């Protein structure tokens, strides 16, 4: 579903990514683990078509993200590290705005909005302004916008960062539920998050892939 080949990216003197390659199969839930500054956000912004790499190719379902940007973006849901939510809008108005921006057919809005709202547990908060919600609920709104167009691929940048422990548990539960229908790649700097959610981990350090393994293999390895 995702094919990343030899991606490199630098910001002037900082080499954020160096020859990063990996693939993700349909149905997998993959954690991109790395410390602050490892290059996770840079990689995710390239995968989602929001940043051009200096080198390399990213394909989603066989389509090049750079040359077929709108088609590939239509197939993925993206939760950025700080989702651009509009604090003055109600949850419902915001999701309707996203449905319009995504150009979803109007006769499908009710079905797709209801599905996203149900999946993210937002039904009781539809009329609340986003700015009045807790960070955990704002994260749910971010996830609702990411799944509104029923993407087969979800890319989540540090989905639990800044949440309190209860909210972390809820968002992890939600991600596990979303994984029943979508392939998921998410970034984190917390090992336990990977252990709690993933089939596979890709460890990124200093802009390079340092390990790419199934969790079951890591657990049985002698070191
Ligand atoms: P974090 O967990 O802190 O968000 P990260 O793993 O997502 O880190 P990136 O944000 O991709 O890492 O950053 C990788 C490197 O590139 C870091 O050294 C960072 O300082 C640098 N960097 C990122 N964005 C820019 C930018 N716009 N301009 C200059 N340097 C940048």
Tab-separated table of C-alpha atoms and ligand atoms in Angstrom:
chain	number	residue	atom	x	y	z
A	1	UNK	CA	0.000	0.000	0.000
A	2	UNK	CA	2.931	2.354	0.724
A	3	UNK	CA	6.242	2.027	-1.072
A	4	UNK	CA	9.006	4.393	0.048
A	5	UNK	CA	12.253	4.305	-1.937
A	6	UNK	CA	15.446	6.120	-0.941
A	7	UNK	CA	13.877	9.295	0.404
A	8	UNK	CA	16.256	12.093	1.372
A	9	UNK	CA	15.455	15.574	2.578
A	10	UNK	CA	17.562	18.341	4.029
A	11	UNK	CA	16.729	21.755	5.421
A	12	UNK	CA	19.794	23.793	4.474
A	13	UNK	CA	22.563	22.199	6.578
A	14	UNK	CA	20.317	19.771	8.449
A	15	UNK	CA	19.983	16.374	6.790
A	16	UNK	CA	16.540	15.367	8.117
A	17	UNK	CA	16.223	12.123	6.076
A	18	UNK	CA	18.909	10.053	4.369
A	19	UNK	CA	17.990	7.231	1.980
A	20	UNK	CA	14.871	6.058	3.800
A	21	UNK	CA	13.168	3.012	2.253
A	22	UNK	CA	10.381	0.730	3.470
A	23	UNK	CA	7.018	-0.685	2.452
A	24	UNK	CA	3.703	-1.052	4.236
A	25	UNK	CA	1.248	-3.798	3.266
A	26	UNK	CA	-2.524	-3.340	3.285
A	27	UNK	CA	-4.000	-4.150	6.684
A	28	UNK	CA	-0.815	-3.514	8.675
A	29	UNK	CA	-0.555	-1.173	11.629
A	30	UNK	CA	2.972	0.179	11.640
A	31	UNK	CA	4.633	2.392	14.218
A	32	UNK	CA	7.292	4.859	13.158
A	33	UNK	CA	9.356	5.162	16.315
A	34	UNK	CA	12.117	7.677	16.916
A	35	UNK	CA	13.356	10.336	19.304
A	36	UNK	CA	12.664	14.049	18.808
A	37	UNK	CA	14.348	15.267	15.647
A	38	UNK	CA	14.661	11.769	14.119
A	39	UNK	CA	12.791	12.896	10.996
A	40	UNK	CA	9.336	11.395	11.638
A	41	UNK	CA	7.313	14.513	10.833
A	42	UNK	CA	9.428	15.250	7.777
A	43	UNK	CA	8.834	11.703	6.510
A	44	UNK	CA	5.092	11.868	7.189
A	45	UNK	CA	4.786	15.221	5.429
A	46	UNK	CA	6.515	13.702	2.398
A	47	UNK	CA	4.302	10.584	2.474
A	48	UNK	CA	1.190	12.733	2.541
A	49	UNK	CA	2.354	14.956	-0.315
A	50	UNK	CA	2.780	18.136	1.744
A	51	UNK	CA	6.555	18.297	1.380
A	52	UNK	CA	8.810	17.488	-1.576
A	53	UNK	CA	11.782	15.204	-0.928
A	54	UNK	CA	15.152	16.139	-2.427
A	55	UNK	CA	15.435	12.560	-3.671
A	56	UNK	CA	13.433	9.366	-3.761
A	57	UNK	CA	9.965	8.152	-4.613
A	58	UNK	CA	6.837	7.507	-2.551
A	59	UNK	CA	4.016	5.452	-4.001
A	60	UNK	CA	0.602	4.842	-2.486
A	61	UNK	CA	-1.306	2.005	-4.119
A	62	UNK	CA	1.080	2.254	-7.038
A	63	UNK	CA	0.548	5.986	-7.591
A	64	UNK	CA	3.366	8.488	-7.164
A	65	UNK	CA	2.540	10.954	-4.375
A	66	UNK	CA	4.435	13.747	-6.129
A	67	UNK	CA	2.893	13.399	-9.579
A	68	UNK	CA	-0.562	12.078	-8.577
A	69	UNK	CA	-0.949	14.170	-5.453
A	70	UNK	CA	-4.717	14.680	-5.400
A	71	UNK	CA	-5.479	11.047	-6.252
A	72	UNK	CA	-3.150	9.730	-3.561
A	73	UNK	CA	-4.384	12.253	-0.998
A	74	UNK	CA	-7.958	11.125	-1.710
A	75	UNK	CA	-6.964	7.622	-0.605
A	76	UNK	CA	-5.430	8.645	2.694
A	77	UNK	CA	-6.523	10.262	5.915
A	78	UNK	CA	-3.925	12.417	7.646
A	79	UNK	CA	-3.775	13.611	11.215
A	80	UNK	CA	-0.973	16.193	11.432
A	81	UNK	CA	0.906	16.726	14.709
A	82	UNK	CA	-1.138	19.872	15.324
A	83	UNK	CA	-4.326	19.471	13.330
A	84	UNK	CA	-5.536	22.835	11.965
A	85	UNK	CA	-8.863	22.940	13.801
A	86	UNK	CA	-10.994	26.086	13.887
A	87	UNK	CA	-11.735	26.826	17.564
A	88	UNK	CA	-14.797	28.970	16.874
A	89	UNK	CA	-16.541	26.330	14.726
A	90	UNK	CA	-18.736	23.650	16.255
A	91	UNK	CA	-17.635	20.057	15.695
A	92	UNK	CA	-20.495	19.554	13.251
A	93	UNK	CA	-19.813	22.727	11.251
A	94	UNK	CA	-16.133	21.850	11.041
A	95	UNK	CA	-16.830	18.336	9.751
A	96	UNK	CA	-19.320	19.692	7.200
A	97	UNK	CA	-16.624	22.123	6.046
A	98	UNK	CA	-14.186	19.218	5.632
A	99	UNK	CA	-16.837	17.265	3.682
A	100	UNK	CA	-17.163	20.276	1.350
A	101	UNK	CA	-13.400	20.681	0.988
A	102	UNK	CA	-13.043	16.977	0.222
A	103	UNK	CA	-15.854	17.368	-2.318
A	104	UNK	CA	-17.800	14.437	-0.921
A	105	UNK	CA	-21.104	13.962	-2.752
A	106	UNK	CA	-23.796	15.785	-0.744
A	107	UNK	CA	-26.110	12.783	-0.683
A	108	UNK	CA	-23.393	10.874	1.214
A	109	UNK	CA	-22.632	13.545	3.810
A	110	UNK	CA	-25.077	12.307	6.434
A	111	UNK	CA	-23.931	8.691	6.173
A	112	UNK	CA	-20.222	9.532	6.188
A	113	UNK	CA	-20.468	12.204	8.885
A	114	UNK	CA	-22.474	9.852	11.112
A	115	UNK	CA	-19.946	7.083	10.581
A	116	UNK	CA	-16.973	9.314	11.477
A	117	UNK	CA	-18.782	10.802	14.482
A	118	UNK	CA	-19.800	7.365	15.740
A	119	UNK	CA	-16.294	5.911	15.250
A	120	UNK	CA	-14.697	8.748	17.200
A	121	UNK	CA	-17.327	8.976	19.952
A	122	UNK	CA	-18.199	12.594	19.210
A	123	UNK	CA	-21.994	12.282	19.056
A	124	UNK	CA	-22.559	14.183	22.324
A	125	UNK	CA	-20.210	17.009	21.336
A	126	UNK	CA	-21.462	17.944	17.869
A	127	UNK	CA	-22.720	21.404	18.774
A	128	UNK	CA	-19.787	22.349	21.035
A	129	UNK	CA	-17.238	24.855	19.719
A	130	UNK	CA	-13.952	23.031	19.086
A	131	UNK	CA	-12.079	25.611	21.198
A	132	UNK	CA	-14.043	24.502	24.283
A	133	UNK	CA	-13.135	20.821	23.935
A	134	UNK	CA	-10.414	19.037	25.916
A	135	UNK	CA	-7.237	18.147	24.021
A	136	UNK	CA	-8.364	14.505	23.883
A	137	UNK	CA	-11.671	15.470	22.267
A	138	UNK	CA	-9.922	17.854	19.855
A	139	UNK	CA	-7.752	14.899	18.843
A	140	UNK	CA	-10.922	12.912	18.189
A	141	UNK	CA	-12.128	15.736	15.924
A	142	UNK	CA	-8.783	15.526	14.103
A	143	UNK	CA	-9.288	11.790	13.668
A	144	UNK	CA	-12.896	12.293	12.529
A	145	UNK	CA	-11.747	14.641	9.747
A	146	UNK	CA	-9.064	12.115	8.782
A	147	UNK	CA	-11.554	9.251	8.311
A	148	UNK	CA	-14.476	11.240	6.893
A	149	UNK	CA	-13.811	10.192	3.279
A	150	UNK	CA	-13.374	6.516	4.321
A	151	UNK	CA	-9.691	6.273	3.421
A	152	UNK	CA	-8.044	2.863	3.250
A	153	UNK	CA	-4.822	4.379	4.630
A	154	UNK	CA	-4.471	6.476	7.789
A	155	UNK	CA	-1.300	8.404	8.590
A	156	UNK	CA	-1.152	9.817	12.098
A	157	UNK	CA	1.634	12.071	13.389
A	158	UNK	CA	2.107	11.584	17.153
A	159	UNK	CA	-1.617	10.996	17.758
A	160	UNK	CA	-1.334	10.839	21.563
A	161	UNK	CA	1.210	13.569	22.219
A	162	UNK	CA	0.113	15.986	24.957
A	163	UNK	CA	-2.791	13.846	26.132
A	164	UNK	CA	-3.352	12.789	29.718
A	165	UNK	CA	-3.151	9.043	30.516
A	166	UNK	CA	-6.920	8.485	30.285
A	167	UNK	CA	-7.099	10.264	26.936
A	168	UNK	CA	-4.105	8.235	25.701
A	169	UNK	CA	-5.943	5.001	26.503
A	170	UNK	CA	-9.074	6.251	24.705
A	171	UNK	CA	-7.229	7.388	21.586
A	172	UNK	CA	-5.288	4.093	21.437
A	173	UNK	CA	-8.573	2.199	21.688
A	174	UNK	CA	-9.940	4.335	18.887
A	175	UNK	CA	-6.878	3.720	16.681
A	176	UNK	CA	-7.244	-0.025	17.266
A	177	UNK	CA	-10.872	0.200	16.127
A	178	UNK	CA	-9.947	2.207	13.030
A	179	UNK	CA	-7.322	-0.429	12.191
A	180	UNK	CA	-10.129	-2.937	11.610
A	181	UNK	CA	-10.909	-1.137	8.340
A	182	UNK	CA	-7.724	0.777	7.430
A	183	UNK	CA	-3.999	0.384	7.093
A	184	UNK	CA	-2.352	2.642	9.682
A	185	UNK	CA	1.067	4.248	9.888
A	186	UNK	CA	1.624	6.446	12.916
A	187	UNK	CA	4.618	8.146	14.469
A	188	UNK	CA	5.547	8.170	18.118
A	189	UNK	CA	8.547	8.584	20.371
A	190	UNK	CA	7.109	6.187	22.961
A	191	UNK	CA	8.044	2.514	22.756
A	192	UNK	CA	5.048	1.394	24.828
A	193	UNK	CA	2.753	2.998	22.269
A	194	UNK	CA	4.223	0.802	19.576
A	195	UNK	CA	3.921	-2.252	21.810
A	196	UNK	CA	0.308	-1.414	22.575
A	197	UNK	CA	-0.794	-0.922	18.987
A	198	UNK	CA	1.490	-2.233	16.280
A	199	UNK	CA	2.226	-5.308	14.216
A	200	UNK	CA	5.483	-3.817	13.083
A	201	UNK	CA	7.901	-1.070	14.031
A	202	UNK	CA	10.199	1.058	11.918
A	203	UNK	CA	12.830	2.792	14.023
A	204	UNK	CA	14.092	6.077	12.643
A	205	UNK	CA	17.203	7.733	14.090
A	206	UNK	CA	19.095	10.699	12.696
A	207	UNK	CA	17.105	10.472	9.482
A	208	UNK	CA	17.876	6.807	8.776
A	209	UNK	CA	15.940	3.572	9.242
A	210	UNK	CA	17.774	1.748	12.043
A	211	UNK	CA	15.386	-1.196	12.356
A	212	UNK	CA	12.314	-2.542	10.619
A	213	UNK	CA	10.823	-5.569	12.349
A	214	UNK	CA	7.655	-7.312	13.370
A	215	UNK	CA	7.045	-6.987	17.094
A	216	UNK	CA	6.684	-10.741	17.418
A	217	UNK	CA	10.216	-11.158	15.971
A	218	UNK	CA	11.648	-8.527	18.336
A	219	UNK	CA	10.066	-10.244	21.321
A	220	UNK	CA	11.643	-13.597	20.392
A	221	UNK	CA	15.102	-12.213	19.461
A	222	UNK	CA	17.916	-13.239	21.894
A	223	UNK	CA	19.072	-9.639	22.478
B	1	LIG	P1	9.667	15.616	16.775
B	1	LIG	O1	9.264	14.330	17.427
B	1	LIG	O2	10.417	16.538	17.684
B	1	LIG	O3	8.553	16.289	16.021
B	1	LIG	P2	10.657	14.417	14.351
B	1	LIG	O4	11.200	13.049	14.498
B	1	LIG	O5	9.264	14.566	13.842
B	1	LIG	O6	10.812	15.207	15.690
B	1	LIG	P3	11.406	16.313	12.306
B	1	LIG	O7	10.445	17.328	12.832
B	1	LIG	O8	11.113	15.681	11.009
B	1	LIG	O9	11.682	15.172	13.394
B	1	LIG	O10	12.849	17.008	12.239
B	1	LIG	C1	14.012	16.358	11.704
B	1	LIG	C2	15.161	17.367	11.710
B	1	LIG	O11	14.899	18.390	10.770
B	1	LIG	C3	15.361	18.061	13.046
B	1	LIG	O12	16.746	18.266	13.231
B	1	LIG	C4	14.630	19.371	12.879
B	1	LIG	O13	15.214	20.365	13.691
B	1	LIG	C5	14.847	19.663	11.403
B	1	LIG	N1	13.722	20.422	10.812
B	1	LIG	C6	12.445	20.033	10.736
B	1	LIG	N2	11.687	20.939	10.096
B	1	LIG	C7	12.537	21.946	9.752
B	1	LIG	C8	12.381	23.191	9.060
B	1	LIG	N3	11.203	23.568	8.587
B	1	LIG	N4	13.476	23.976	8.906
B	1	LIG	C9	14.691	23.579	9.367
B	1	LIG	N5	14.916	22.418	10.024
B	1	LIG	C10	13.853	21.607	10.216
